[in-house]
XYZ file of C-alpha atoms in Angstrom:
642
model
C 121.994 79.607 5.628
C 119.387 81.671 4.023
C 120.005 85.230 3.379
C 118.801 87.690 5.492
C 118.206 90.677 3.170
C 115.194 92.878 4.504
C 114.549 90.668 7.664
C 112.549 92.265 10.251
C 113.187 89.460 12.827
C 114.543 86.223 12.864
C 113.855 82.412 13.731
C 117.775 80.624 14.886
C 117.783 77.192 15.152
C 119.463 76.605 18.750
C 121.669 72.981 18.772
C 123.392 71.337 22.089
C 126.599 73.265 20.426
C 125.915 76.496 19.434
C 123.297 77.257 17.448
C 122.152 76.564 13.142
C 120.067 77.361 10.512
C 118.947 81.429 10.293
C 115.536 81.891 9.192
C 114.388 85.320 8.398
C 110.950 86.484 9.122
C 109.540 89.698 6.475
C 106.905 92.131 7.271
C 103.593 91.068 5.455
C 104.655 87.440 5.072
C 102.924 84.214 6.674
C 106.039 82.405 7.907
C 104.766 78.525 7.659
C 106.875 76.242 9.339
C 106.802 72.467 9.003
C 107.915 68.955 7.447
C 106.914 70.072 3.794
C 109.257 71.636 1.664
C 106.050 73.802 0.568
C 106.964 75.976 4.324
C 108.920 79.112 4.376
C 110.784 77.074 7.162
C 111.203 73.600 6.984
C 111.880 71.664 9.563
C 112.836 67.683 8.847
C 111.798 65.785 11.691
C 109.309 63.493 12.082
C 107.864 64.287 15.099
C 106.666 67.881 13.291
C 103.548 67.681 11.073
C 103.627 69.065 7.600
C 102.552 72.057 8.442
C 102.813 73.042 11.710
C 102.917 76.393 13.064
C 103.186 79.665 11.748
C 105.111 83.051 12.148
C 103.435 86.305 10.930
C 103.568 90.210 11.666
C 100.688 92.210 12.844
C 100.311 96.327 14.000
C 104.006 95.640 14.634
C 104.703 92.825 16.434
C 105.523 89.546 15.816
C 103.164 86.347 17.027
C 103.529 82.667 16.630
C 100.633 80.189 16.208
C 99.617 76.325 16.373
C 98.619 74.845 12.624
C 96.919 71.967 14.815
C 99.881 70.045 14.714
C 99.786 66.546 15.733
C 102.245 67.042 18.880
C 101.638 70.434 19.693
C 103.925 73.621 20.086
C 105.752 75.007 22.513
C 107.257 78.644 23.180
C 109.393 78.972 26.417
C 108.418 75.218 27.395
C 104.391 76.042 27.296
C 102.076 74.416 25.057
C 100.222 76.518 22.756
C 96.805 77.049 23.105
C 95.933 79.976 20.621
C 98.245 82.750 18.670
C 101.038 84.056 21.340
C 103.248 87.206 20.920
C 106.581 86.709 20.934
C 109.662 89.157 22.365
C 112.934 88.903 21.635
C 115.232 85.505 23.071
C 111.766 83.939 23.171
C 112.396 80.111 22.154
C 110.046 78.151 19.983
C 109.670 74.355 19.556
C 108.263 72.394 17.109
C 108.819 68.748 17.790
C 112.737 68.519 18.107
C 113.807 71.689 16.910
C 114.150 74.350 19.389
C 114.140 77.994 17.317
C 115.272 80.991 18.985
C 113.033 84.591 18.295
C 115.512 87.608 17.836
C 114.649 91.082 15.991
C 118.712 91.334 15.265
C 121.302 88.505 15.562
C 123.438 90.457 18.052
C 120.565 89.481 21.078
C 121.780 86.256 20.497
C 121.997 84.303 24.112
C 125.793 83.291 24.830
C 126.707 80.066 23.497
C 126.495 77.549 25.377
C 129.415 76.135 27.978
C 131.450 73.578 26.225
C 130.854 71.245 29.723
C 129.992 68.894 27.236
C 133.740 68.465 25.871
C 135.002 68.692 28.836
C 133.700 66.094 30.565
C 134.296 63.994 27.646
C 131.159 64.172 26.214
C 129.193 64.997 23.384
C 125.699 65.061 23.619
C 124.117 63.754 19.552
C 120.590 63.645 19.951
C 118.074 64.611 22.352
C 114.289 63.001 22.477
C 111.188 63.373 25.011
C 108.686 61.495 23.049
C 108.839 58.476 21.207
C 107.489 57.819 17.038
C 105.943 54.453 19.440
C 103.952 56.361 21.615
C 102.990 58.955 19.173
C 98.693 59.528 19.527
C 96.751 57.625 16.834
C 97.258 60.019 13.447
C 93.496 62.245 13.024
C 92.529 64.059 10.432
C 94.408 66.310 8.461
C 97.585 64.371 9.366
C 97.673 61.097 7.384
C 101.481 61.497 7.214
C 102.863 60.432 10.364
C 100.788 57.310 9.556
C 102.632 57.260 6.497
C 106.092 58.016 7.980
C 105.337 55.106 10.771
C 104.693 52.324 8.570
C 107.696 53.212 6.104
C 110.211 52.823 8.346
C 111.718 49.501 7.909
C 112.302 48.100 10.579
C 108.639 49.497 12.129
C 107.331 46.000 12.660
C 109.894 43.836 14.192
C 110.078 46.811 16.734
C 106.651 46.768 17.545
C 106.966 43.033 17.824
C 109.445 43.042 20.263
C 106.949 45.879 22.355
C 104.469 43.632 22.455
C 106.442 41.204 23.902
C 107.843 43.040 26.799
C 105.071 44.521 27.455
C 103.292 41.056 28.371
C 106.144 40.371 29.987
C 106.425 43.345 31.804
C 102.571 42.276 32.738
C 103.457 39.095 34.639
C 106.102 40.405 36.934
C 105.011 39.912 40.671
C 107.912 42.301 42.560
C 110.188 44.844 40.803
C 113.847 43.248 40.429
C 111.521 40.881 38.531
C 110.443 43.574 36.279
C 114.011 45.445 35.555
C 115.330 42.724 35.243
C 112.633 41.425 32.269
C 113.073 45.485 30.904
C 117.062 45.044 30.771
C 116.759 41.694 28.957
C 114.351 42.874 26.329
C 116.444 45.951 26.094
C 119.734 43.770 25.273
C 117.348 41.412 23.144
C 116.538 44.653 20.741
C 119.842 47.540 21.200
C 123.452 46.460 19.769
C 124.510 47.194 23.475
C 126.874 45.769 26.069
C 126.405 46.856 28.745
C 122.862 48.131 30.340
C 121.627 48.829 33.819
C 118.666 50.243 35.222
C 118.838 52.758 38.432
C 116.118 53.744 41.328
C 116.082 57.331 41.642
C 116.677 57.898 45.830
C 116.077 61.230 47.039
C 117.369 63.880 45.805
C 119.311 63.053 42.523
C 120.991 59.817 43.912
C 120.674 56.749 42.149
C 121.175 53.296 42.680
C 121.582 50.700 40.750
C 119.094 47.646 40.509
C 120.129 45.466 37.914
C 123.153 45.391 35.468
C 123.921 42.952 32.941
C 126.589 42.306 30.297
C 125.923 40.506 27.187
C 129.480 38.289 28.183
C 128.361 36.629 31.016
C 131.293 36.214 32.554
C 131.414 40.236 33.530
C 129.835 40.729 36.886
C 130.602 44.122 37.767
C 129.488 47.721 37.022
C 130.649 50.822 36.501
C 128.184 53.579 36.804
C 128.673 56.334 33.576
C 129.037 59.687 33.024
C 127.506 61.449 35.869
C 127.427 64.182 33.513
C 124.260 62.647 31.031
C 122.590 60.859 34.083
C 122.526 64.722 35.302
C 121.293 65.994 32.241
C 118.328 63.558 31.981
C 117.020 64.393 35.322
C 117.245 68.523 34.790
C 115.558 68.036 31.170
C 113.763 64.821 31.209
C 114.612 64.059 27.885
C 116.834 61.183 26.654
C 120.273 61.086 25.828
C 122.119 59.460 22.734
C 125.515 60.500 23.872
C 129.351 59.818 22.072
C 133.100 60.278 23.140
C 134.898 62.290 21.717
C 137.380 62.021 24.214
C 139.378 59.293 22.458
C 142.598 60.751 22.073
C 142.553 64.019 23.933
C 140.323 63.391 27.148
C 141.032 59.913 27.551
C 141.932 60.821 30.946
C 138.719 63.156 31.846
C 137.191 62.756 35.321
C 133.554 61.527 33.319
C 134.714 60.414 30.408
C 132.902 57.213 28.549
C 135.928 56.630 26.915
C 137.388 55.655 30.360
C 135.069 52.416 30.718
C 135.903 51.504 26.232
C 132.749 52.818 25.933
C 131.371 54.315 22.054
C 128.834 55.165 22.626
C 125.946 56.276 25.160
C 121.964 55.966 25.911
C 120.458 57.306 28.642
C 116.562 57.527 28.596
C 114.237 58.722 32.303
C 111.945 56.405 33.517
C 108.633 58.530 34.799
C 105.602 58.081 35.509
C 103.230 61.268 34.702
C 105.711 64.196 36.436
C 107.221 61.680 38.974
C 110.965 60.647 38.257
C 111.398 57.231 39.282
C 114.693 56.020 37.924
C 117.151 56.098 34.894
C 117.770 53.082 32.285
C 121.602 53.446 30.740
C 123.070 51.343 27.837
C 126.713 51.541 26.401
C 128.331 50.438 23.446
C 132.104 48.804 24.027
C 132.881 47.501 20.380
C 134.751 50.406 18.040
C 133.189 48.596 15.003
C 129.107 49.625 16.156
C 127.807 52.509 17.983
C 124.101 53.136 19.525
C 122.208 55.118 17.259
C 118.545 57.528 16.967
C 116.709 54.243 16.299
C 117.826 52.620 19.523
C 117.521 55.358 21.571
C 113.367 55.758 20.148
C 113.316 51.738 21.099
C 114.653 52.982 24.616
C 112.258 56.073 25.465
C 109.512 53.631 24.612
C 110.614 51.162 26.852
C 111.253 53.475 29.511
C 107.317 55.311 29.118
C 106.338 51.663 29.984
C 108.501 50.796 32.624
C 107.459 54.215 34.700
C 104.051 52.531 34.370
C 104.601 48.765 35.227
C 106.536 50.661 38.327
C 103.777 52.707 39.158
C 100.963 49.861 38.621
C 103.899 47.432 40.767
C 104.072 50.458 44.050
C 100.411 50.923 43.560
C 99.769 47.076 44.187
C 102.576 47.258 46.982
C 100.783 49.800 48.886
C 97.176 48.313 48.574
C 98.749 44.902 49.607
C 100.416 46.450 52.789
C 97.522 48.501 53.395
C 95.018 45.667 53.246
C 97.505 43.559 54.938
C 97.485 46.687 58.245
C 93.630 46.423 58.298
C 93.345 42.349 58.304
C 96.453 42.660 60.920
C 93.898 45.651 63.321
C 90.867 43.511 62.648
C 92.944 40.322 63.568
C 94.070 42.438 67.053
C 90.861 42.954 67.655
C 89.441 39.106 67.200
C 92.244 38.057 69.436
C 90.983 36.538 72.983
C 92.314 38.429 76.134
C 93.347 35.714 78.897
C 95.776 33.438 79.810
C 93.646 31.529 81.846
C 93.704 27.288 81.770
C 89.866 27.536 79.933
C 91.446 30.591 77.090
C 94.670 28.430 76.142
C 92.372 25.609 76.028
C 90.357 27.296 73.727
C 93.238 28.629 71.962
C 94.689 24.968 71.407
C 91.117 23.892 69.499
C 91.300 26.969 67.578
C 95.235 25.511 66.455
C 93.953 22.454 65.846
C 91.055 23.047 64.040
C 91.184 26.058 61.486
C 93.802 23.965 59.564
C 90.769 21.625 58.358
C 87.582 22.436 56.724
C 85.514 21.438 59.537
C 82.438 22.788 60.767
C 82.204 24.316 64.556
C 79.250 24.190 66.757
C 80.516 27.386 69.317
C 78.606 27.053 72.942
C 78.957 29.408 75.497
C 76.337 32.113 77.465
C 75.763 35.547 75.703
C 78.638 37.684 75.865
C 81.154 35.487 77.197
C 82.734 35.924 72.810
C 81.478 33.357 70.702
C 82.199 35.587 67.562
C 85.465 36.398 68.526
C 86.081 32.579 68.792
C 84.613 32.159 64.999
C 87.001 35.339 64.186
C 90.243 33.712 64.939
C 89.354 30.314 63.556
C 88.617 31.780 60.378
C 91.716 34.350 60.300
C 93.905 31.434 61.288
C 92.814 29.228 58.286
C 93.755 28.770 55.096
C 90.519 31.237 53.810
C 91.782 33.890 56.097
C 91.879 36.243 52.616
C 88.175 35.480 52.059
C 85.694 36.939 53.200
C 84.362 37.012 56.964
C 80.214 37.106 56.909
C 78.623 37.252 60.072
C 74.308 36.565 60.659
C 72.779 36.511 63.989
C 69.560 34.533 63.421
C 68.077 36.074 66.101
C 67.864 38.986 64.546
C 65.754 38.196 61.538
C 61.691 37.678 60.843
C 61.434 33.542 59.992
C 59.984 34.836 57.212
C 63.482 36.740 56.029
C 65.902 35.102 57.376
C 65.910 31.948 54.727
C 66.013 35.313 51.994
C 69.181 37.334 54.263
C 71.174 33.759 53.769
C 70.398 32.386 50.071
C 69.269 35.971 49.433
C 66.289 36.308 46.359
C 65.426 37.272 43.149
C 63.519 40.653 42.078
C 59.453 40.383 42.563
C 60.263 37.246 45.123
C 57.999 38.718 47.222
C 56.611 42.113 48.363
C 59.257 44.940 48.652
C 61.855 42.759 46.435
C 62.145 45.916 43.995
C 65.718 44.015 43.348
C 68.119 40.919 43.470
C 70.137 40.372 46.850
C 72.958 38.364 46.888
C 72.705 36.388 49.909
C 75.374 35.612 53.036
C 76.315 32.528 51.343
C 77.242 33.943 48.049
C 79.255 36.693 49.814
C 81.156 34.237 51.908
C 82.288 32.298 49.222
C 86.096 30.907 49.799
C 85.792 32.213 53.023
C 83.641 31.906 56.620
C 79.558 31.976 57.398
C 79.549 32.281 61.048
C 75.588 31.813 62.450
C 75.059 33.161 65.519
C 71.840 31.863 67.506
C 71.376 29.552 65.083
C 68.718 27.728 68.226
C 66.702 30.340 66.766
C 66.322 29.096 63.497
C 63.118 27.432 62.002
C 62.483 24.041 60.350
C 62.314 25.106 56.806
C 65.599 27.259 56.576
C 67.512 24.551 58.486
C 66.246 21.850 55.969
C 68.326 24.224 53.577
C 70.963 24.960 55.146
C 71.595 20.879 55.982
C 71.455 20.385 51.938
C 74.372 23.308 51.766
C 76.275 21.850 53.804
C 76.117 18.543 52.417
C 77.783 20.322 49.336
C 74.375 20.270 47.664
C 73.658 23.695 45.409
C 70.899 25.953 46.672
C 68.859 28.848 44.894
C 67.548 32.405 45.503
C 64.477 32.594 47.143
C 61.663 33.211 43.601
C 64.996 31.711 41.241
C 66.379 28.794 39.892
C 69.305 29.176 38.983
C 71.609 26.157 40.654
C 74.348 28.528 43.137
C 76.996 26.192 44.657
C 79.483 27.880 47.197
C 82.657 26.915 48.939
C 81.929 28.423 52.188
C 83.119 26.889 56.039
C 80.295 27.035 58.433
C 80.669 27.939 62.089
C 77.844 28.613 64.214
C 77.456 29.747 68.445
C 74.146 29.369 70.049
C 73.614 29.756 73.613
C 70.462 27.423 73.851
C 71.392 24.010 75.369
C 70.355 22.563 71.813
C 69.531 19.344 73.025
C 65.740 20.056 74.825
C 65.706 22.097 71.641
C 65.843 18.545 69.789
C 63.137 16.753 72.046
C 60.453 19.480 71.468
C 61.368 18.971 68.316
C 62.109 22.466 67.314
C 65.479 21.497 66.303
C 66.739 18.761 63.454
C 68.852 16.102 65.016
C 70.334 15.906 61.633
C 71.344 19.155 61.008
C 72.383 18.838 65.260
C 75.236 16.379 64.521
C 76.052 18.290 61.029
C 77.097 21.115 63.163
C 78.757 20.178 65.848
C 81.597 18.317 64.064
C 84.149 20.003 66.584
C 82.111 21.831 69.728
C 84.101 24.402 71.747
C 82.799 25.388 74.850
C 83.213 29.162 76.083
C 83.086 29.907 79.850
C 81.962 32.351 81.697
C 83.915 34.934 83.152
C 82.936 34.184 86.180
C 84.586 30.978 85.368
C 88.289 33.051 84.607
C 88.502 35.568 87.182
C 91.931 35.175 86.491
C 91.637 37.154 83.492
C 89.471 39.894 84.633
C 92.617 42.493 84.852
C 93.542 41.547 81.729
C 90.418 42.351 80.068
C 89.481 45.236 81.490
C 92.666 46.325 80.988
C 92.429 45.524 77.282
C 89.195 47.608 76.792
C 90.378 50.489 79.088
C 93.897 51.115 76.880
C 91.279 50.557 73.630
C 88.788 52.822 74.981
C 91.951 56.022 76.406
C 93.166 55.611 72.581
C 89.265 56.488 70.828
C 88.238 59.246 73.525
C 91.959 60.730 73.889
C 91.063 60.857 78.041
C 94.398 60.644 80.016
C 93.638 58.119 82.429
C 96.621 55.572 83.537
C 94.648 52.383 84.831
C 93.260 51.178 87.740
C 93.092 51.639 91.399
C 93.664 48.772 93.527
C 90.172 48.829 95.076
C 88.750 49.701 91.536
C 90.092 46.460 90.335
C 88.890 43.915 93.192
C 85.491 45.519 92.996
C 85.666 44.154 89.179
C 87.049 40.492 90.525
C 84.462 40.374 93.114
C 82.049 40.998 90.134
C 79.448 37.709 89.460
C 79.634 38.859 85.542
C 76.197 37.963 84.442
C 76.649 40.001 81.328
C 80.211 38.045 80.709
C 82.899 39.820 78.724
C 80.753 42.202 77.385
C 79.580 43.506 80.483
C 82.759 44.052 80.761
C 83.577 46.151 78.222
C 80.261 48.252 78.088
C 81.514 48.921 82.360
C 84.922 50.099 80.943
C 83.467 52.112 78.351
C 80.972 53.534 80.434
C 83.487 54.552 82.911
C 86.001 56.224 80.884
C 82.988 58.511 79.293
C 81.765 59.447 82.555
C 85.666 59.443 84.606
C 87.254 62.230 84.889
C 90.658 62.008 86.764
C 93.742 60.001 86.234
C 92.930 57.072 87.225
C 89.773 54.690 87.811
C 88.648 54.408 91.406
C 86.368 51.524 93.070
C 83.441 54.684 93.201
C 83.948 55.114 89.061
C 82.844 51.726 88.120
C 79.260 51.352 87.924
C 77.942 47.535 88.202
C 74.564 45.918 87.563
C 72.467 44.668 90.832
C 71.224 41.880 89.119
C 72.960 38.480 90.267
C 72.332 34.540 89.170
C 70.026 33.159 91.578
C 68.465 36.159 93.918
C 71.714 35.891 96.146
C 74.194 38.518 96.679
C 77.261 38.305 94.250
C 79.717 36.547 96.946
C 76.690 33.600 97.975
C 77.084 33.159 93.553
C 80.406 31.465 94.018
C 77.880 28.552 96.075
C 77.611 26.135 93.820
C 73.834 24.629 92.792
C 72.965 22.143 90.989
C 70.330 23.820 88.426
C 70.660 23.106 84.670
C 71.824 25.901 81.959
C 67.719 26.208 81.250
C 66.450 26.701 84.712
C 68.958 29.596 85.341
C 68.472 31.403 82.080
C 64.679 31.190 83.123
C 65.482 32.375 86.670
C 67.765 34.861 85.229
C 64.953 35.692 83.077
C 62.781 36.588 85.016
C 64.309 38.475 87.595
C 64.975 40.468 84.795
C 61.710 41.215 84.254
C 60.855 41.753 87.710
C 63.701 43.942 88.407
C 62.308 45.970 85.087
C 58.900 45.633 85.804
C 58.059 43.566 83.101
C 59.282 46.811 80.655
C 60.658 43.613 78.181
C 62.436 46.258 75.712
C 64.326 47.489 78.876
C 64.888 43.450 79.920
C 66.124 42.893 76.469
C 68.924 45.441 76.923
C 69.621 44.530 80.155
C 70.440 41.070 78.684
C 71.555 42.070 75.538
C 68.886 40.372 73.389
C 66.311 40.490 70.343
C 63.055 41.957 71.801
C 61.995 38.814 69.829
C 64.397 36.767 71.274
C 62.914 37.632 75.052
C 59.762 37.456 73.529
C 60.268 33.456 72.802
C 62.019 32.429 75.814
C 59.044 33.586 77.996
C 56.493 31.617 75.245
C 59.294 28.703 75.960
C 59.376 29.214 79.954
C 56.185 29.654 80.166
C 56.746 32.672 82.178
C 53.913 34.880 83.296
C 53.958 38.330 85.210
């Protein structure tokens, strides 16, 4: 111990079992501390820089200052960013060294409790950081690189860590990850028993994985609750040895009770979050775990913390993704129990597992897109994208660009490259609604893609191949388009590999009540209204109505009723229904069969809608739930005049 003559203050090394060297501090001198022998306070610690910090007196007060050390200096646990005044009993941490500042030795705090000895465990070394994970040496600290390079097992240990990191990266579950880590630890460290414990609520830990070097031993007993609590409290790894082999052999928590001679316990952390513990202990009396083993265990624990966090994050994202897909699937399910809906569901079940193209036919508003979604989410492509495009919503000149994309400068307004719907739907499904509105030029290009040929973006020359299933829909009689030369015959047969017809709502009246309740629950949930249901008269009114707008119209009626309703029950007076009928007859007479073609019905319906709106095309298109451009084409096709 250095002489304390003429000392004005002291730095005293604090150990686990008491105090060690005393370093006197003399007024008028700067006392540097570090690993180099030229320092007044020499710290034999590989985590200390050659000149780590200095303590000096100024104006009668003592200060400590970090000297740009590699691992920093802390006072009472807080990292120094500038000089700090010292007061009696302050603890200065430099590397692994803990030094207590006092102005006289009588100020030293009481010695640590001898609990460790009574527990049968002696803590030999603590470690928070490992040399394997020290940041790259900077200018002014080349000695750190030299010391690392001189370690005789460094190359071998780094190779083991690298191999272990690769194996940890390939683990798909937490159980696989812990098994990989434990196998790697027992390959590198001469421990006989190892375990990984996962932290639960509070300080409860649960054994996730354990392993004995002797494969015949299958059981595992937790060791030294005292050491585990110390690690959880200090967040430092501990190397402990048994001091109870004789006197404390029967101690309640002695590691000798299990025949262990030494123990390593390392915290598994990510950031400031404690995730678990690594336990390793040695039972061979001819060998014991040493500080080098502790270094390696801490490095592995750091990697395990990061890998565990990534697995949990991935599991959380996967669960969220599944939840979102489940929600989307719920919204995409067809509601109803009628024979017509059951037949459609059976068709979907049979066709979903194939890659066949599907043509969905039915009136506007019957739910053709819902059928397409059900096909996609019931198929092997459900993890891929589902992309929709309404062919009637775009001008002919823009439809090809929207489908296949375009290059920058391909046409006026093409200010940047755009990926088309087909590329966006790769490995998924593309739904082409109102396929009958597609122009002949785009039809030819679509046919080539369906036959497996590559396509090019508009203005581009690079062939692009995609793996996409095509589901299309139409409310038009495509056969008449074929006769009129407005639709390609070869494309029609290529699209109509499987045809699904969706019946209008008036043909499945038993589903009206189910659909109304389904939409009511949805809009009540969205708006927070306290509406409980429909009165019998309200339900009868909806079941008797002919629903020219089909399910879409029913949805809109329920949404409007919820938005405007004020009571707890929806009555008949709360439901506003359109006065538009099918053929000029009353809704009751509309159920009488008339031998009319689909074209004749559509023509008549459009004409009566135009007459109802006094030929206000925008209003008529809104009622018909079609685009204004689509209405113009139909007026021209049917030669409708005012």
